[in-house]
Tab-separated table of C-alpha atoms in Angstrom:
chain	number	residue	atom	x	y	z
O	1	UNK	CA	-0.135	-0.026	0.140
O	2	UNK	CA	0.666	3.697	0.057
O	3	UNK	CA	4.691	4.472	1.820
O	4	UNK	CA	4.799	6.769	4.527
O	5	UNK	CA	6.513	10.191	4.760
O	6	UNK	CA	9.196	10.617	7.190
O	7	UNK	CA	12.638	13.069	7.982
O	8	UNK	CA	15.841	12.620	8.076
O	9	UNK	CA	17.429	14.705	10.751
O	10	UNK	CA	20.735	15.754	11.559
O	11	UNK	CA	22.634	16.823	14.995
O	12	UNK	CA	21.893	20.423	15.638
O	13	UNK	CA	19.636	21.291	12.629
O	14	UNK	CA	15.638	21.241	12.957
O	15	UNK	CA	14.968	21.146	8.990
O	16	UNK	CA	15.385	18.065	7.574
O	17	UNK	CA	15.180	16.112	3.843
O	18	UNK	CA	11.454	14.350	3.765
O	19	UNK	CA	11.502	11.086	1.803
O	20	UNK	CA	9.295	8.241	1.152
O	21	UNK	CA	9.751	4.676	2.921
O	22	UNK	CA	7.957	0.915	3.277
O	23	UNK	CA	4.893	1.565	5.913
O	24	UNK	CA	5.324	-2.253	7.112
O	25	UNK	CA	9.077	-2.708	6.775
O	26	UNK	CA	11.635	-0.798	8.640
O	27	UNK	CA	14.305	-2.657	7.323
O	28	UNK	CA	15.623	-2.464	3.786
O	29	UNK	CA	16.531	-6.286	3.383
O	30	UNK	CA	12.672	-6.229	3.430
O	31	UNK	CA	11.420	-3.874	1.321
O	32	UNK	CA	14.036	-1.374	-0.474
O	33	UNK	CA	12.068	0.950	-1.696
O	34	UNK	CA	12.977	4.215	-0.879
O	35	UNK	CA	12.554	8.048	-2.744
O	36	UNK	CA	13.165	11.970	-1.460
O	37	UNK	CA	10.184	13.428	-1.336
O	38	UNK	CA	11.618	16.346	-3.840
O	39	UNK	CA	12.898	13.697	-6.091
O	40	UNK	CA	11.678	12.958	-9.963
O	41	UNK	CA	11.686	9.585	-10.837
O	42	UNK	CA	11.840	8.360	-14.343
O	43	UNK	CA	9.168	6.542	-16.464
O	44	UNK	CA	11.903	3.539	-16.260
O	45	UNK	CA	12.063	3.345	-12.588
O	46	UNK	CA	8.483	3.592	-12.212
O	47	UNK	CA	7.860	0.674	-14.659
O	48	UNK	CA	10.242	-1.347	-12.337
O	49	UNK	CA	8.529	-0.479	-9.525
O	50	UNK	CA	5.025	-1.445	-10.733
O	51	UNK	CA	6.569	-5.235	-12.237
O	52	UNK	CA	8.507	-5.533	-8.593
O	53	UNK	CA	4.885	-5.193	-7.361
O	54	UNK	CA	2.765	-7.709	-9.453
O	55	UNK	CA	5.942	-10.012	-9.048
O	56	UNK	CA	5.374	-10.336	-5.290
O	57	UNK	CA	1.532	-10.530	-5.519
O	58	UNK	CA	-0.008	-13.725	-3.275
O	59	UNK	CA	-0.322	-16.504	-5.740
O	60	UNK	CA	-4.294	-16.764	-5.104
O	61	UNK	CA	-6.694	-14.027	-5.075
O	62	UNK	CA	-8.878	-14.157	-1.464
O	63	UNK	CA	-12.080	-15.224	-3.650
O	64	UNK	CA	-9.979	-18.289	-5.333
O	65	UNK	CA	-8.858	-18.866	-1.788
O	66	UNK	CA	-12.381	-19.445	-0.425
O	67	UNK	CA	-13.480	-21.558	-3.124
O	68	UNK	CA	-9.838	-23.632	-2.368
O	69	UNK	CA	-10.831	-23.776	1.233
O	70	UNK	CA	-14.524	-25.615	-0.021
O	71	UNK	CA	-12.776	-27.983	-1.987
O	72	UNK	CA	-10.222	-28.730	0.742
O	73	UNK	CA	-12.500	-29.766	2.985
O	74	UNK	CA	-14.198	-31.846	1.258
O	75	UNK	CA	-11.328	-34.297	0.912
O	76	UNK	CA	-11.006	-37.169	3.109
O	77	UNK	CA	-8.340	-37.111	6.140
O	78	UNK	CA	-5.764	-38.761	4.153
O	79	UNK	CA	-6.162	-36.471	1.204
O	80	UNK	CA	-5.765	-33.146	3.030
O	81	UNK	CA	-2.292	-31.518	2.846
O	82	UNK	CA	-0.483	-28.350	3.982
O	83	UNK	CA	2.675	-27.383	2.621
O	84	UNK	CA	4.928	-26.204	4.995
O	85	UNK	CA	7.234	-24.116	2.697
O	86	UNK	CA	4.581	-22.646	0.783
O	87	UNK	CA	2.378	-22.182	3.816
O	88	UNK	CA	-0.572	-23.167	1.889
O	89	UNK	CA	-3.211	-25.866	1.556
O	90	UNK	CA	-2.707	-27.824	-1.253
O	91	UNK	CA	-5.368	-30.387	-3.189
O	92	UNK	CA	-4.522	-32.845	-4.416
O	93	UNK	CA	-3.493	-31.792	-8.155
O	94	UNK	CA	-1.011	-29.755	-6.695
O	95	UNK	CA	0.789	-32.189	-5.038
O	96	UNK	CA	3.338	-32.889	-7.645
O	97	UNK	CA	4.919	-29.345	-8.264
O	98	UNK	CA	5.002	-29.203	-4.161
O	99	UNK	CA	6.746	-33.089	-3.948
O	100	UNK	CA	9.912	-31.981	-2.836
O	101	UNK	CA	8.646	-29.969	-0.276
O	102	UNK	CA	7.685	-30.828	3.575
O	103	UNK	CA	4.046	-31.521	4.178
O	104	UNK	CA	1.976	-31.536	7.107
O	105	UNK	CA	-0.473	-34.439	6.178
O	106	UNK	CA	-4.546	-35.361	7.700
O	107	UNK	CA	-5.395	-31.929	8.421
O	108	UNK	CA	-8.089	-32.336	10.752
O	109	UNK	CA	-11.159	-29.697	11.093
O	110	UNK	CA	-9.857	-28.111	14.562
O	111	UNK	CA	-6.528	-27.451	12.991
O	112	UNK	CA	-8.368	-25.974	10.139
O	113	UNK	CA	-10.240	-23.752	12.898
O	114	UNK	CA	-6.777	-22.403	13.978
O	115	UNK	CA	-4.974	-21.168	11.866
O	116	UNK	CA	-2.244	-19.374	13.753
O	117	UNK	CA	-1.376	-23.217	15.352
O	118	UNK	CA	-0.813	-24.105	12.030
O	119	UNK	CA	0.958	-21.456	10.211
O	120	UNK	CA	4.616	-20.391	11.151
O	121	UNK	CA	4.493	-16.843	13.184
O	122	UNK	CA	6.049	-14.253	11.385
O	123	UNK	CA	8.849	-13.335	13.739
O	124	UNK	CA	10.626	-10.203	11.742
O	125	UNK	CA	10.826	-7.531	14.779
O	126	UNK	CA	10.842	-5.151	12.009
O	127	UNK	CA	8.463	-6.302	9.703
O	128	UNK	CA	5.355	-8.317	11.081
O	129	UNK	CA	6.599	-9.191	14.832
O	130	UNK	CA	3.811	-11.695	14.955
O	131	UNK	CA	3.439	-12.814	18.161
O	132	UNK	CA	0.362	-14.690	19.624
O	133	UNK	CA	-1.925	-14.117	22.472
O	134	UNK	CA	-1.466	-17.563	25.102
O	135	UNK	CA	-4.544	-18.791	25.819
O	136	UNK	CA	-4.304	-17.594	29.011
O	137	UNK	CA	-4.572	-13.741	27.420
O	138	UNK	CA	-6.921	-14.803	24.807
O	139	UNK	CA	-9.395	-16.382	27.397
O	140	UNK	CA	-9.558	-13.539	29.614
O	141	UNK	CA	-9.806	-11.258	26.918
O	142	UNK	CA	-12.841	-12.694	25.432
O	143	UNK	CA	-14.597	-13.532	28.727
O	144	UNK	CA	-14.100	-9.704	29.654
O	145	UNK	CA	-15.450	-8.624	26.474
O	146	UNK	CA	-18.463	-10.734	26.915
O	147	UNK	CA	-19.212	-9.529	30.430
O	148	UNK	CA	-18.805	-6.004	28.906
O	149	UNK	CA	-21.357	-6.456	26.906
O	150	UNK	CA	-19.882	-6.004	23.593
O	151	UNK	CA	-21.051	-8.728	20.497
O	152	UNK	CA	-18.836	-7.762	17.487
O	153	UNK	CA	-15.259	-7.485	17.787
O	154	UNK	CA	-12.858	-6.118	15.283
O	155	UNK	CA	-9.880	-7.804	15.366
O	156	UNK	CA	-6.981	-5.577	13.915
O	157	UNK	CA	-3.539	-7.849	14.245
O	158	UNK	CA	-5.439	-10.237	16.651
O	159	UNK	CA	-5.783	-13.036	15.091
O	160	UNK	CA	-6.007	-15.874	17.520
O	161	UNK	CA	-8.735	-13.848	19.204
O	162	UNK	CA	-10.499	-13.719	16.181
O	163	UNK	CA	-10.152	-17.419	15.920
O	164	UNK	CA	-11.088	-18.244	19.389
O	165	UNK	CA	-14.560	-16.417	18.549
O	166	UNK	CA	-15.087	-17.496	15.401
O	167	UNK	CA	-14.491	-21.286	16.852
O	168	UNK	CA	-16.919	-20.982	19.788
O	169	UNK	CA	-19.382	-19.466	17.377
O	170	UNK	CA	-18.917	-22.343	15.262
O	171	UNK	CA	-19.528	-24.840	18.361
O	172	UNK	CA	-21.772	-23.186	20.576
O	173	UNK	CA	-25.170	-22.200	19.533
O	174	UNK	CA	-25.711	-19.347	22.226
O	175	UNK	CA	-22.817	-17.841	21.548
O	176	UNK	CA	-23.231	-14.170	20.517
O	177	UNK	CA	-20.062	-12.464	19.462
O	178	UNK	CA	-18.678	-12.452	15.845
O	179	UNK	CA	-15.487	-10.961	14.989
O	180	UNK	CA	-13.667	-9.276	12.023
O	181	UNK	CA	-10.050	-9.630	11.277
O	182	UNK	CA	-8.003	-7.326	9.492
O	183	UNK	CA	-4.650	-7.982	9.312
O	184	UNK	CA	-1.087	-7.571	6.722
O	185	UNK	CA	-0.767	-11.573	6.837
O	186	UNK	CA	-2.600	-12.542	3.555
O	187	UNK	CA	-2.251	-16.697	4.841
O	188	UNK	CA	-5.656	-15.890	6.439
O	189	UNK	CA	-7.389	-15.736	3.418
O	190	UNK	CA	-7.079	-19.218	2.783
O	191	UNK	CA	-8.980	-20.177	6.082
O	192	UNK	CA	-11.511	-16.869	6.059
O	193	UNK	CA	-14.292	-15.744	3.852
O	194	UNK	CA	-14.253	-11.935	2.809
O	195	UNK	CA	-16.930	-11.287	5.406
O	196	UNK	CA	-14.653	-12.715	8.245
O	197	UNK	CA	-11.206	-11.204	7.046
O	198	UNK	CA	-10.124	-8.199	5.508
O	199	UNK	CA	-6.173	-7.829	4.040
O	200	UNK	CA	-5.082	-4.703	5.507
O	201	UNK	CA	-1.659	-2.386	6.821
O	202	UNK	CA	-2.775	-0.797	9.672
O	203	UNK	CA	0.314	1.421	9.242
O	204	UNK	CA	-1.319	3.521	6.600
O	205	UNK	CA	-4.803	2.579	6.708
O	206	UNK	CA	-4.881	0.371	3.178
O	207	UNK	CA	-7.434	-2.516	2.447
O	208	UNK	CA	-5.749	-4.547	-0.261
O	209	UNK	CA	-9.266	-5.232	-1.532
O	210	UNK	CA	-10.175	-1.861	-2.330
O	211	UNK	CA	-13.613	-0.606	-1.624
O	212	UNK	CA	-15.310	-4.123	-1.427
O	213	UNK	CA	-12.801	-5.001	1.460
O	214	UNK	CA	-13.824	-1.276	2.645
O	215	UNK	CA	-17.563	-1.826	2.568
O	216	UNK	CA	-16.948	-5.096	4.709
O	217	UNK	CA	-15.301	-3.257	7.428
O	218	UNK	CA	-17.530	-0.234	7.058
O	219	UNK	CA	-21.286	-3.197	7.182
O	220	UNK	CA	-19.734	-4.469	10.008
O	221	UNK	CA	-19.302	-1.275	12.425
O	222	UNK	CA	-22.512	-0.068	11.211
O	223	UNK	CA	-24.680	-3.056	12.497
O	224	UNK	CA	-26.996	-2.581	15.224
O	225	UNK	CA	-26.248	1.086	14.730
O	226	UNK	CA	-22.650	0.779	15.666
O	227	UNK	CA	-23.687	0.100	19.031
O	228	UNK	CA	-21.905	-3.195	21.257
O	229	UNK	CA	-18.828	-3.127	18.840
O	230	UNK	CA	-15.034	-2.983	20.324
O	231	UNK	CA	-12.007	-2.773	18.689
O	232	UNK	CA	-9.043	-4.996	19.712
O	233	UNK	CA	-5.987	-4.488	18.523
O	234	UNK	CA	-2.168	-6.027	18.861
O	235	UNK	CA	0.248	-3.462	16.724
O	236	UNK	CA	4.002	-4.857	16.314
O	237	UNK	CA	5.520	-3.219	19.143
O	238	UNK	CA	8.400	-1.809	16.811
O	239	UNK	CA	5.450	0.329	14.494
O	240	UNK	CA	5.805	4.443	14.566
O	241	UNK	CA	2.808	4.974	17.466
O	242	UNK	CA	1.834	8.012	15.012
O	243	UNK	CA	1.232	5.832	12.376
O	244	UNK	CA	-1.043	3.160	14.219
O	245	UNK	CA	-3.028	5.967	15.894
O	246	UNK	CA	-3.546	7.986	12.325
O	247	UNK	CA	-5.143	4.526	10.713
O	248	UNK	CA	-7.432	3.915	14.252
O	249	UNK	CA	-8.790	7.324	14.332
O	250	UNK	CA	-9.573	6.698	11.198
O	251	UNK	CA	-11.246	3.311	11.662
O	252	UNK	CA	-13.417	4.976	14.701
O	253	UNK	CA	-14.269	7.818	12.064
O	254	UNK	CA	-15.737	5.094	10.182
O	255	UNK	CA	-17.864	4.231	12.785
O	256	UNK	CA	-19.226	7.247	13.648
O	257	UNK	CA	-20.653	7.549	10.181
O	258	UNK	CA	-23.081	5.054	11.231
O	259	UNK	CA	-26.503	6.715	11.585
O	260	UNK	CA	-26.496	6.724	15.306
O	261	UNK	CA	-27.082	9.698	16.503
O	262	UNK	CA	-24.521	11.243	19.472
O	263	UNK	CA	-21.531	9.206	17.768
O	264	UNK	CA	-20.128	12.601	16.606
O	265	UNK	CA	-18.358	13.580	19.529
O	266	UNK	CA	-17.450	9.637	20.993
O	267	UNK	CA	-14.788	7.239	20.276
O	268	UNK	CA	-15.182	3.679	19.847
O	269	UNK	CA	-14.730	1.637	22.781
O	270	UNK	CA	-10.724	0.271	21.789
O	271	UNK	CA	-8.302	-2.432	23.743
O	272	UNK	CA	-4.708	-1.561	22.532
O	273	UNK	CA	-2.152	-3.565	23.692
O	274	UNK	CA	1.021	-2.614	23.804
O	275	UNK	CA	4.233	-1.817	26.491
O	276	UNK	CA	3.551	-0.207	29.560
O	277	UNK	CA	6.927	2.223	28.130
O	278	UNK	CA	4.550	3.796	25.207
O	279	UNK	CA	2.002	5.069	27.735
O	280	UNK	CA	3.132	8.560	26.962
O	281	UNK	CA	3.227	8.190	23.146
O	282	UNK	CA	-0.490	6.805	23.344
O	283	UNK	CA	-1.398	9.507	25.472
O	284	UNK	CA	-0.739	12.233	23.441
O	285	UNK	CA	-2.746	10.469	20.303
O	286	UNK	CA	-5.701	9.227	22.892
O	287	UNK	CA	-5.639	11.467	26.005
O	288	UNK	CA	-8.813	9.860	26.889
O	289	UNK	CA	-7.147	6.717	27.159
O	290	UNK	CA	-5.854	4.961	30.867
O	291	UNK	CA	-3.519	2.183	31.402
O	292	UNK	CA	-4.578	-1.095	32.807
O	293	UNK	CA	-2.124	-2.985	35.113
O	294	UNK	CA	-3.326	-6.656	33.737
O	295	UNK	CA	-0.066	-8.309	31.831
O	296	UNK	CA	-0.953	-9.183	28.390
O	297	UNK	CA	1.574	-12.362	27.733
O	298	UNK	CA	2.769	-14.247	23.978
O	299	UNK	CA	3.047	-17.928	23.537
O	300	UNK	CA	5.636	-17.687	20.870
O	301	UNK	CA	8.067	-14.330	22.823
O	302	UNK	CA	10.207	-15.445	25.255
O	303	UNK	CA	10.261	-11.828	27.131
O	304	UNK	CA	6.558	-11.512	26.753
O	305	UNK	CA	5.476	-13.952	29.164
O	306	UNK	CA	2.992	-13.712	32.645
O	307	UNK	CA	5.462	-14.018	36.105
O	308	UNK	CA	5.304	-12.871	39.351
O	309	UNK	CA	8.244	-11.069	39.972
O	310	UNK	CA	10.853	-8.796	38.508
O	311	UNK	CA	11.731	-8.706	34.910
O	312	UNK	CA	9.956	-11.791	34.213
O	313	UNK	CA	6.925	-10.012	33.976
O	314	UNK	CA	5.285	-9.100	30.704
O	315	UNK	CA	5.672	-5.482	30.021
O	316	UNK	CA	2.133	-5.679	28.043
O	317	UNK	CA	-0.662	-3.625	28.956
O	318	UNK	CA	-4.699	-3.149	27.748
O	319	UNK	CA	-4.845	0.709	26.836
O	320	UNK	CA	-8.270	1.497	26.475
O	321	UNK	CA	-10.879	4.515	26.494
O	322	UNK	CA	-13.305	2.766	28.378
O	323	UNK	CA	-14.236	3.450	32.556
O	324	UNK	CA	-11.172	1.804	33.839
O	325	UNK	CA	-13.563	0.531	36.938
O	326	UNK	CA	-15.681	-1.460	34.433
O	327	UNK	CA	-12.400	-3.462	33.729
O	328	UNK	CA	-12.522	-5.859	35.969
O	329	UNK	CA	-9.014	-8.160	36.431
O	330	UNK	CA	-8.900	-11.824	37.824
O	331	UNK	CA	-8.328	-11.562	41.777
O	332	UNK	CA	-6.807	-15.249	41.628
O	333	UNK	CA	-3.795	-13.355	39.900
O	334	UNK	CA	-3.202	-11.297	42.497
O	335	UNK	CA	-5.201	-8.322	40.480
O	336	UNK	CA	-6.965	-5.711	43.239
O	337	UNK	CA	-9.558	-3.249	43.095
O	338	UNK	CA	-8.204	0.510	45.081
O	339	UNK	CA	-10.837	2.291	45.972
O	340	UNK	CA	-9.212	5.228	45.722
O	341	UNK	CA	-7.883	4.891	42.212
O	342	UNK	CA	-11.116	2.806	40.703
O	343	UNK	CA	-9.374	0.661	39.052
O	344	UNK	CA	-8.009	-2.997	39.439
O	345	UNK	CA	-3.984	-2.799	40.010
O	346	UNK	CA	-1.968	-5.570	40.430
O	347	UNK	CA	-0.831	-6.906	43.871
O	348	UNK	CA	2.908	-4.909	43.560
O	349	UNK	CA	1.193	-1.700	42.889
O	350	UNK	CA	1.208	0.518	45.926
O	351	UNK	CA	-0.990	3.332	46.454
O	352	UNK	CA	1.412	5.946	46.814
O	353	UNK	CA	-0.646	9.361	49.409
O	354	UNK	CA	1.735	11.944	47.571
O	355	UNK	CA	1.234	10.967	44.610
O	356	UNK	CA	-2.095	9.884	45.189
O	357	UNK	CA	-2.603	7.459	42.841
O	358	UNK	CA	-1.200	3.669	41.853
O	359	UNK	CA	2.205	4.506	40.578
O	360	UNK	CA	3.789	1.224	39.472
O	361	UNK	CA	3.770	0.864	35.744
O	362	UNK	CA	5.775	-2.823	35.156
O	363	UNK	CA	4.387	-4.885	38.319
O	364	UNK	CA	6.835	-4.094	41.134
O	365	UNK	CA	6.251	-1.546	44.179
O	366	UNK	CA	7.616	1.266	43.205
O	367	UNK	CA	9.372	4.137	45.634
O	368	UNK	CA	8.683	8.143	46.214
O	369	UNK	CA	10.954	10.524	45.241
O	370	UNK	CA	10.923	13.791	46.908
O	371	UNK	CA	13.267	15.587	45.069
O	372	UNK	CA	11.492	14.071	41.475
O	373	UNK	CA	8.435	14.566	43.086
O	374	UNK	CA	7.174	11.066	41.653
O	375	UNK	CA	7.176	7.436	42.063
O	376	UNK	CA	10.294	5.950	40.578
O	377	UNK	CA	11.274	1.992	40.076
O	378	UNK	CA	12.882	0.606	43.029
O	379	UNK	CA	16.111	0.166	41.343
O	380	UNK	CA	16.744	3.909	40.063
O	381	UNK	CA	18.202	6.676	42.722
O	382	UNK	CA	18.383	10.162	42.119
O	383	UNK	CA	21.386	12.003	40.644
O	384	UNK	CA	22.385	15.158	41.686
O	385	UNK	CA	24.382	15.736	38.195
O	386	UNK	CA	21.782	14.603	35.872
O	387	UNK	CA	18.849	15.904	38.576
O	388	UNK	CA	16.501	12.985	38.337
O	389	UNK	CA	16.369	9.892	38.786
O	390	UNK	CA	18.216	6.677	37.130
O	391	UNK	CA	19.847	3.305	37.473
O	392	UNK	CA	23.040	3.531	39.571
O	393	UNK	CA	25.480	2.502	37.306
O	394	UNK	CA	25.064	5.516	34.370
O	395	UNK	CA	27.227	7.830	32.933
O	396	UNK	CA	26.039	11.224	34.285
O	397	UNK	CA	27.774	12.810	30.195
O	398	UNK	CA	25.153	11.598	28.420
O	399	UNK	CA	23.212	14.515	30.137
O	400	UNK	CA	25.591	16.892	28.748
O	401	UNK	CA	25.028	15.869	24.896
O	402	UNK	CA	21.735	17.545	24.649
O	403	UNK	CA	19.077	16.986	21.785
O	404	UNK	CA	19.778	15.233	18.758
O	405	UNK	CA	17.605	17.564	16.586
O	406	UNK	CA	18.519	20.874	17.755
O	407	UNK	CA	21.637	19.944	19.916
O	408	UNK	CA	20.228	21.803	23.053
O	409	UNK	CA	20.502	20.024	26.314
O	410	UNK	CA	17.223	19.533	28.617
O	411	UNK	CA	15.548	17.098	26.812
O	412	UNK	CA	15.537	13.890	24.023
O	413	UNK	CA	14.777	14.228	20.381
O	414	UNK	CA	11.581	12.777	21.147
O	415	UNK	CA	10.444	15.767	22.981
O	416	UNK	CA	12.254	18.452	20.704
O	417	UNK	CA	9.725	21.682	20.455
O	418	UNK	CA	11.000	21.971	17.024
O	419	UNK	CA	9.404	18.921	16.006
O	420	UNK	CA	5.759	19.606	17.758
O	421	UNK	CA	4.591	20.980	14.646
O	422	UNK	CA	5.240	18.493	12.420
């Protein structure tokens, strides 16, 4: 889809040169697209780019994949094969051209209902970063959504939550929750119809299926006049918050177009799942959001797993525009309700009387620094040279380097005033 506009800055210079680069891949080895904003592109180069794009299209369209799936499920178990190298369901006529590849045989209906476990996760941190919810977190999220009264879930980059909803809907007659998956991983088109999955890039709000896919999303949001629908998103943690926020606001705008009165000034209910250290960035774009203490963990990530102490705890949290007191966290996992803050907090998150808040972000008990006038991590100490709390073993010289953009001391590049207008 469309590229994003970036700026290349130099130390001490406020103005930088602007360029376009791939919205989804941050590594040139994955996508080598680069173009200066003021650069004139020749017809030859444009033609080469079009040819490159054509050669990198999927083997089948979404409609063809849906038809293939219908034929696949009619096959006897012994003829159901999945090519692990091509990540593709195979019909018997295609076996020969994949003869030297690794197969999975006897693909069951249960496996087809759980494609996130059948497909290899795409774990390139700079491209897909496809880390999948552990069952504990997935089940908690679904139970929470049901208890809050939501009946439709716009699953943006959350394939495991989507498949859990789809699976329960097919097995339980009284299960009334529905889900639409928006994801950049086109492999899911092999398992879901056009009403269940849209090929989507959350970094530039691009529907690869064009107006038809956009209309599918719009119809899903419009049902019941836009009531009882929530967006749940789990973006790659290395992604630009600004680009993500822009796309999410466009999805919210799509929801606001429903005929329901009173939507004009409201935000669509949303869960944004992201590490706690991005809190300030998310609040920059969504001031109405607040961060919950619940630790989201993942099956295939070594660090982002649920633990009870220290650094073994997952840093991933739920950011939401719902009233915090409505988000009930499981007491059996150590969460408790703080009557002052009116929200559930982790067991190590003690209420600070000076800050008048439960201040811990990482699950450990934080301590109040009188000089900083705020609570800080237990491993931090106040440094008189830096005039702030930091790790005991740190280099004070770094404080004198100044901002990378304007060269002035006292702030980092991300907080530079000269960038605030862009």
